[in-house]
CSV table of N, CA and C in Angstrom, one decimal:
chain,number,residue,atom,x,y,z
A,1,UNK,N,-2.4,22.0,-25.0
A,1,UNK,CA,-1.1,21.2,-25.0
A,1,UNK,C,-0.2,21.8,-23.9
A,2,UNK,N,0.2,20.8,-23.4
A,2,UNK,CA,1.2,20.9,-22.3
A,2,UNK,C,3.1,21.2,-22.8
A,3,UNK,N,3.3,22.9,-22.2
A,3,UNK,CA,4.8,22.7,-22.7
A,3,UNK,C,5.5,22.7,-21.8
A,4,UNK,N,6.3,21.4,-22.2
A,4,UNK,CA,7.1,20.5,-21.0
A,4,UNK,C,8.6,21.3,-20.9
A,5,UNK,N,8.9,22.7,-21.7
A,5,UNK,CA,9.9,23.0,-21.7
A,5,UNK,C,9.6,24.2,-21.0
A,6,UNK,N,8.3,23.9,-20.0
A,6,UNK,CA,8.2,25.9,-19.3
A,6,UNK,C,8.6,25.3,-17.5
A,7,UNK,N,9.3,26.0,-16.9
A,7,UNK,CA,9.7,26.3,-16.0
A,7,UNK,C,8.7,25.2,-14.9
A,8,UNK,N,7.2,25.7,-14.3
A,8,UNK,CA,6.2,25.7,-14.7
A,8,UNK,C,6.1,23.8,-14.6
A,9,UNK,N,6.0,23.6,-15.5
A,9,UNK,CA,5.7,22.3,-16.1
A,9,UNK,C,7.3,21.2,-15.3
A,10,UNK,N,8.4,21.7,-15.2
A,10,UNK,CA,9.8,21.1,-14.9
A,10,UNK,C,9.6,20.8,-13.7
A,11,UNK,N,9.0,21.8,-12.9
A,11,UNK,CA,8.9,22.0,-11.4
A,11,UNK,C,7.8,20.7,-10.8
A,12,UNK,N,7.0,21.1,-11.8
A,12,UNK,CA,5.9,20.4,-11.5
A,12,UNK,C,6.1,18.3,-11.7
A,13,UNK,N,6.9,18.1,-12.5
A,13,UNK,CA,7.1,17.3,-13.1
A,13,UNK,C,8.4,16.3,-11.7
A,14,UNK,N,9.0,17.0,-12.0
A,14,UNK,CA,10.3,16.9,-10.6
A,14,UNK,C,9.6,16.8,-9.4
A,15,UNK,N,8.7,17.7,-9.0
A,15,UNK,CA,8.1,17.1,-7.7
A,15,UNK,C,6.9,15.7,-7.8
A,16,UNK,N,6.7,15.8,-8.6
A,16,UNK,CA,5.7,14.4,-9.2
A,16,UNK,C,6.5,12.7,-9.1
A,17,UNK,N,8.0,13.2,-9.8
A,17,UNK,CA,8.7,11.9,-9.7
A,17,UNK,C,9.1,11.5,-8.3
A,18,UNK,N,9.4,12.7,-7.5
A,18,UNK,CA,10.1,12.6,-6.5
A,18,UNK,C,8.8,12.0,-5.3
A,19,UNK,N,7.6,12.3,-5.7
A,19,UNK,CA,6.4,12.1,-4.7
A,19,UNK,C,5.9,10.4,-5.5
A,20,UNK,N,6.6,10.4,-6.6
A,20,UNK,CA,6.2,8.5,-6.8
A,20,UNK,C,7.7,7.7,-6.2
A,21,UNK,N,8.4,8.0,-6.3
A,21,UNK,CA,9.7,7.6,-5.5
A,21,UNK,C,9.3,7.6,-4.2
A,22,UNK,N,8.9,8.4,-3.1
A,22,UNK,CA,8.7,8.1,-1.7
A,22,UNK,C,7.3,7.1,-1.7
A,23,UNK,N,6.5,7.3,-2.2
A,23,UNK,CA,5.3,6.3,-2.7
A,23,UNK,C,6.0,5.1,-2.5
A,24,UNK,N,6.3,4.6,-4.0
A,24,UNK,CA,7.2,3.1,-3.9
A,24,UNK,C,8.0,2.6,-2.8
A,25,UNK,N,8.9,3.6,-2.2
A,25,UNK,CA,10.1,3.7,-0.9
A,25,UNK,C,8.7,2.6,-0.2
A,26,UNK,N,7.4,3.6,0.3
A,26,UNK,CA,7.2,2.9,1.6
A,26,UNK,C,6.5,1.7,0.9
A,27,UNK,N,5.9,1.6,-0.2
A,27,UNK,CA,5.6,0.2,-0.3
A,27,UNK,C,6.4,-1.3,-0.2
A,28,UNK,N,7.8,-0.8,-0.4
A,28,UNK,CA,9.1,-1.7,0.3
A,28,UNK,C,9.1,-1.8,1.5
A,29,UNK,N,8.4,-1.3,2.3
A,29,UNK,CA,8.5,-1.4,3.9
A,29,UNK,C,7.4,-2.5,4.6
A,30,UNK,N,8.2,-3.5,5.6
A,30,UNK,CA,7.5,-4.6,5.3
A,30,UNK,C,6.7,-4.3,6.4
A,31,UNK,N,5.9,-5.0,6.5
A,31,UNK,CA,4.2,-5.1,7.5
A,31,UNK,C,3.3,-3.8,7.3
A,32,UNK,N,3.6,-3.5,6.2
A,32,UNK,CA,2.4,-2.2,5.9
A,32,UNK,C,1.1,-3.2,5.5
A,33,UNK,N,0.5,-2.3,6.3
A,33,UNK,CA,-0.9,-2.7,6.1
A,33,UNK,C,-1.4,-2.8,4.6
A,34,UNK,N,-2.6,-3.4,4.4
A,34,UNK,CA,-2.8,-3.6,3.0
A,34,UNK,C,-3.7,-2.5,2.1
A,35,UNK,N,-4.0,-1.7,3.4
A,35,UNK,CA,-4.9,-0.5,2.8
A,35,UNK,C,-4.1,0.5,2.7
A,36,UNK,N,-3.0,0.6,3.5
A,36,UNK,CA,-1.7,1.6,3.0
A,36,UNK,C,-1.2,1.4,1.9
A,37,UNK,N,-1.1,0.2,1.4
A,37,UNK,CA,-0.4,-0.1,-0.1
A,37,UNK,C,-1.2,0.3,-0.9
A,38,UNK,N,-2.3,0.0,-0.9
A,38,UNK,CA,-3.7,0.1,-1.6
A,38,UNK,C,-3.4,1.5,-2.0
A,39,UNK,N,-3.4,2.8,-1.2
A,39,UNK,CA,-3.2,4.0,-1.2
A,39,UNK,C,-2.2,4.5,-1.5
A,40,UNK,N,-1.0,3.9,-1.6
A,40,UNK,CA,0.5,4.3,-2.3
A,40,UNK,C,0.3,4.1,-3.8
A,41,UNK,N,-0.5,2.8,-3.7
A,41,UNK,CA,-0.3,3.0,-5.5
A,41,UNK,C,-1.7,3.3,-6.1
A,42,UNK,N,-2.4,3.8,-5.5
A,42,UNK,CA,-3.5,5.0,-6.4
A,42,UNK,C,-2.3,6.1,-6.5
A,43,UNK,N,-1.8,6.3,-5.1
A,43,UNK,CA,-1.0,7.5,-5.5
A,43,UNK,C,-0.2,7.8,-6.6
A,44,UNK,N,0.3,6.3,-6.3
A,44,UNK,CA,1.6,6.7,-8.1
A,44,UNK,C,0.7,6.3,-8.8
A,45,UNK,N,-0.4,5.6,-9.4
A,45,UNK,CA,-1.0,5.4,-10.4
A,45,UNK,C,-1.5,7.3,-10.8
A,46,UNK,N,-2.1,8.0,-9.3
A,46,UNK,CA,-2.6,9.3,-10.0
A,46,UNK,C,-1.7,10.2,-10.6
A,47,UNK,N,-0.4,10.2,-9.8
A,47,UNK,CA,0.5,10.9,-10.1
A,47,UNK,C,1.3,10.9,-11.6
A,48,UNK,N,1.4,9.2,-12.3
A,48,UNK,CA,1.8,8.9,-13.2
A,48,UNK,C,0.8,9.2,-14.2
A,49,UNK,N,-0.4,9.5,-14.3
A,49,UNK,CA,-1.6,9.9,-14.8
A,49,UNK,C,-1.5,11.3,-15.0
A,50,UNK,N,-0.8,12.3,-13.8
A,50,UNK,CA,-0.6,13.6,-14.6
A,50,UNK,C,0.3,13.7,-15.7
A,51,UNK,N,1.5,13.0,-15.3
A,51,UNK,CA,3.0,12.8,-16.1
A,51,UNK,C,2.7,12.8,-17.2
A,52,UNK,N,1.7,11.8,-17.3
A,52,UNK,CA,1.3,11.3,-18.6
A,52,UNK,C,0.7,12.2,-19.9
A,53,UNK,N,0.2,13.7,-18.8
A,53,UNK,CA,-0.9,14.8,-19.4
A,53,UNK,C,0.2,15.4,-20.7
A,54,UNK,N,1.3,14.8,-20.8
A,54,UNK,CA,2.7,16.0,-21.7
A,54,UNK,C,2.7,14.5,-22.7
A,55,UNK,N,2.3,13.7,-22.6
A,55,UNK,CA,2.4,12.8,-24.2
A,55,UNK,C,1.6,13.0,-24.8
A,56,UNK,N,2.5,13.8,-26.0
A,56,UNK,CA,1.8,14.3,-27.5
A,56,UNK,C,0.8,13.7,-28.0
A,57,UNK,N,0.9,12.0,-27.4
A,57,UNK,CA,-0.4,11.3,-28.2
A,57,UNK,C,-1.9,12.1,-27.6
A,58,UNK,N,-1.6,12.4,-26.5
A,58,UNK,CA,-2.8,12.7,-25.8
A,58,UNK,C,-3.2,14.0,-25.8
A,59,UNK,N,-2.4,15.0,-26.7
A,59,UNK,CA,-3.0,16.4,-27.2
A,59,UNK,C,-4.0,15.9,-28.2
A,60,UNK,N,-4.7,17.7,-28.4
A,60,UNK,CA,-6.4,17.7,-28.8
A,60,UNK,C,-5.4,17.7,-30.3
A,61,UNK,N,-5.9,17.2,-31.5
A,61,UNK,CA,-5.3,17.6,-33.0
A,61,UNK,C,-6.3,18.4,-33.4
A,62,UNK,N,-7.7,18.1,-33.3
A,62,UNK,CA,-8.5,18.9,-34.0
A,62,UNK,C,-9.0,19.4,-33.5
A,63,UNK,N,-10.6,20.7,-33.5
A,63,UNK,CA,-11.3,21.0,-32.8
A,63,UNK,C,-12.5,20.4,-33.3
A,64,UNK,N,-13.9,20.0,-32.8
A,64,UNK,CA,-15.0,19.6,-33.2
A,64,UNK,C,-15.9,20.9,-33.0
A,65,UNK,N,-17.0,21.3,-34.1
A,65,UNK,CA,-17.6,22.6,-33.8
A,65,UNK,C,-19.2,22.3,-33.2
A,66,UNK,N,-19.2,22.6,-32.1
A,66,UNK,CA,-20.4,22.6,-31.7
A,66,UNK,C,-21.8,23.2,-32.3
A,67,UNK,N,-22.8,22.7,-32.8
A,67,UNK,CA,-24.0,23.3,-33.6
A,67,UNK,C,-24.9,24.0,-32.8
């Protein structure tokens, strides 16, 4: 489990938004190629994919015991 209140995690988090914000910026810019867009938004898609690693839904609840 991810704790979103460690230093750590803030830092990490802050530079994640700030690296999908310049993402989007240049997807606003017009005559970008279409493989460059292609590539901005894997970026925020991967980026928003870590963000996502701190929703409680997506912590472990149980453990399963290996035999």
């Amino acid at each position: 489990m991810i704790d979103t209140n460690s230093a750590t995690w803030l830092a990490m988090k802050k530079a994640a938004e700030e690296m999908i914000a310049r993402a989007q910026r240049e997807l606003e810019v017009r005559g970008t190629a279409p493989d460059a867009t292609e590539f901005e938004r894997g970026r925020i898609k991967a980026l928003r994919d870590v963000l996502a690693l701190a929703d409680p839904k997506l912590a472990i609840k149980e453990t399963v015991p290996f035999i």
